PDB file of C-alpha atoms in Angstrom:
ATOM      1  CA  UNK A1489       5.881  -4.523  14.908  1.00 79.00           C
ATOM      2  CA  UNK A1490       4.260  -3.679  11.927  1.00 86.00           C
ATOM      3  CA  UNK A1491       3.466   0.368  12.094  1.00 91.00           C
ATOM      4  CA  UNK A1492       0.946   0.643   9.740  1.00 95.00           C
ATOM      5  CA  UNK A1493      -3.128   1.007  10.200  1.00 96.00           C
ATOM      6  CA  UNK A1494      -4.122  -1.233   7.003  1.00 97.00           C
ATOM      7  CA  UNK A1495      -3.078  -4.345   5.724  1.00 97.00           C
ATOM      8  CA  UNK A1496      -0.443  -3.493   2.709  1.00 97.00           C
ATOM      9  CA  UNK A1497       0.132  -5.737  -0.582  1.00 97.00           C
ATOM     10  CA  UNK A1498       3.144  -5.539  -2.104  1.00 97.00           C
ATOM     11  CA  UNK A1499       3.507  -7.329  -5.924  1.00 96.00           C
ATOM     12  CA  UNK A1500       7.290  -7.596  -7.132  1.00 94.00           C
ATOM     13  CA  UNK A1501       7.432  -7.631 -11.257  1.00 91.00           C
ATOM     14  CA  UNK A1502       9.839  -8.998 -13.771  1.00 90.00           C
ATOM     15  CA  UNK A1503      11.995  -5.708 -12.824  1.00 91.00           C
ATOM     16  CA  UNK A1504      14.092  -6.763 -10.328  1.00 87.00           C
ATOM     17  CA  UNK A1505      13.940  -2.951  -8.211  1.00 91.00           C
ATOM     18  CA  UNK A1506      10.387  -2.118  -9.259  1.00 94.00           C
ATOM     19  CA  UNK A1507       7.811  -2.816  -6.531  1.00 96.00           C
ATOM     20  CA  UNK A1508       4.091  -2.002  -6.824  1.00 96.00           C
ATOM     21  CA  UNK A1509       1.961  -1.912  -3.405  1.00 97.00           C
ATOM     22  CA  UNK A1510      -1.415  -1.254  -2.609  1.00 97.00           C
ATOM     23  CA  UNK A1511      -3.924  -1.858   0.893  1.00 97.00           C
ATOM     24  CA  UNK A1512      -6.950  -4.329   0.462  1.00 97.00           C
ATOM     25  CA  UNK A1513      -8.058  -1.822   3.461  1.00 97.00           C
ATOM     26  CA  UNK A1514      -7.887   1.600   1.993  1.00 96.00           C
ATOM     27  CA  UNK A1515      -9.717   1.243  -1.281  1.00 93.00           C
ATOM     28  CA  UNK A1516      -7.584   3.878  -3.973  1.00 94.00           C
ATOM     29  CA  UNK A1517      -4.422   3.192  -1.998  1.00 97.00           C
ATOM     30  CA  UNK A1518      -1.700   2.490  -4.474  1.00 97.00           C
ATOM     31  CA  UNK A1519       2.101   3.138  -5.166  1.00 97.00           C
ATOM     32  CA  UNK A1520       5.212   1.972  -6.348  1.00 97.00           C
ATOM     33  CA  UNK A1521       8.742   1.219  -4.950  1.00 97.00           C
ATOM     34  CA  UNK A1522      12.658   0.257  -5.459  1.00 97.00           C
ATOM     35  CA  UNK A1523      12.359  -2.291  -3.177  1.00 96.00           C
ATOM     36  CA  UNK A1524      10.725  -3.762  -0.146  1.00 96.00           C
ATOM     37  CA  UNK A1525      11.663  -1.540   2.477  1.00 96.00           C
ATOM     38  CA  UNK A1526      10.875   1.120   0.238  1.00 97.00           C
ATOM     39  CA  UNK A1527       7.582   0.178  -0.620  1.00 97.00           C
ATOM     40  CA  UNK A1528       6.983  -0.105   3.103  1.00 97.00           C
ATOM     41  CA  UNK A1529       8.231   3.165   4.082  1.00 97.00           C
ATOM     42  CA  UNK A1530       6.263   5.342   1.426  1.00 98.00           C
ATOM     43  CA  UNK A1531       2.759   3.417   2.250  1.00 98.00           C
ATOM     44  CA  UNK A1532       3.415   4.423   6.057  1.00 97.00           C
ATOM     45  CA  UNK A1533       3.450   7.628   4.869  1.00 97.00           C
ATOM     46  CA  UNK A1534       1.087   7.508   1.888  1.00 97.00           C
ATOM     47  CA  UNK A1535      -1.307   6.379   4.029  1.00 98.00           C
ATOM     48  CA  UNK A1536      -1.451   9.211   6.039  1.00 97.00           C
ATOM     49  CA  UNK A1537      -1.694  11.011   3.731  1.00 97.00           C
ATOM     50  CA  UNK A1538      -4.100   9.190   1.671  1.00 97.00           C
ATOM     51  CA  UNK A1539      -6.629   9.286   5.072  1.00 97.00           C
ATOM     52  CA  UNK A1540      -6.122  13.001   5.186  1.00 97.00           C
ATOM     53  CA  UNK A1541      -7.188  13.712   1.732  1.00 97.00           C
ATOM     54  CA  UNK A1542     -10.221  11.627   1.852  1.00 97.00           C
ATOM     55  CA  UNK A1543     -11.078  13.833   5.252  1.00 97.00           C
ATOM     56  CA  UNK A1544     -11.051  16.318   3.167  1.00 97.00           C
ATOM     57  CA  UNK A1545     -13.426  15.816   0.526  1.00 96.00           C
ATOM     58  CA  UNK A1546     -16.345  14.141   2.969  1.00 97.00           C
ATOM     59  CA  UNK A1547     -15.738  10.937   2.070  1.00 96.00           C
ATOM     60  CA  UNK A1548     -16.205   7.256   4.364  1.00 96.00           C
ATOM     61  CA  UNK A1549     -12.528   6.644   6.802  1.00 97.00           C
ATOM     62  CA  UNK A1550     -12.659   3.000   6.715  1.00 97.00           C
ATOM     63  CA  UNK A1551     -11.139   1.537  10.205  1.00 97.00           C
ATOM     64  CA  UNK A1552      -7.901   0.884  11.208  1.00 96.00           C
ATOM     65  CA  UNK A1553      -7.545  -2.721  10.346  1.00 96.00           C
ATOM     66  CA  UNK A1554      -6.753  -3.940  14.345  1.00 95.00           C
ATOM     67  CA  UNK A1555      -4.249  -6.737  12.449  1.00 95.00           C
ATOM     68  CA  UNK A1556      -2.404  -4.890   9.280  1.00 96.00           C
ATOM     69  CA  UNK A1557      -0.906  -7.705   7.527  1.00 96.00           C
ATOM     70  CA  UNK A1558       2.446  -7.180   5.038  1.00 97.00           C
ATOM     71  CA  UNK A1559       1.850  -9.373   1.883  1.00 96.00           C
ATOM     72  CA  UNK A1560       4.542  -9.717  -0.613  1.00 96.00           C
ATOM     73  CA  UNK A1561       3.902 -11.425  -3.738  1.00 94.00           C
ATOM     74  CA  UNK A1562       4.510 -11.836  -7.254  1.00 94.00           C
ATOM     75  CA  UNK A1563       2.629  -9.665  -9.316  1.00 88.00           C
ATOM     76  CA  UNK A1564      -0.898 -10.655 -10.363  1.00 77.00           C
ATOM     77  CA  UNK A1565      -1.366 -10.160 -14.558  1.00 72.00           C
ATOM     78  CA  UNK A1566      -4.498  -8.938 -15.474  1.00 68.00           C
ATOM     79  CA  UNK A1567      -5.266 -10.068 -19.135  1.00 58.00           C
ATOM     80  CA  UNK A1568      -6.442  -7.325 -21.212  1.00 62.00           C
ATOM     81  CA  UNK A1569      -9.324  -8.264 -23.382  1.00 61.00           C
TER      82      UNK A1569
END
């Protein structure tokens, strides 16, 4: 069972224990990782977290996503212009 409210992306690189993750969901969400698990475990967390901080300040909780999805891909280059 996945135990997280938002969908979660994670992106390996051409480092073989550096992860970057962010949610689709939870727009600002973002982190890195060692690995897969670990990427995993701090968004469960972060996310908290991140949800608290925006209660904070005012700002728009979007929904629990009622079917988080874990994504793991290769990482998507941006080109710089």
């Amino acid at each position: 069972m996945i135990e997280l409210e938002y969908s979660l992306i994670i992106e390996a690189t051409e480092e073989p224990d550096y992860f970057g993750f962010y949610s689709p969901d939870l727009k600002g969400f973002s982190g890195i990782g060692h690995s897969i698990e670990d990427c995993i475990y701090k968004a469960k967390w972060g996310m908290i977290e991140h949800i608290n901080l925006l209660k904070e300040q005012g700002l728009p909780v979007p929904p629990p996503n009622p079917n988080p999805k874990i994504i793991i891909q290769n990482e998507d280059k941006v080109a710089v212009a």
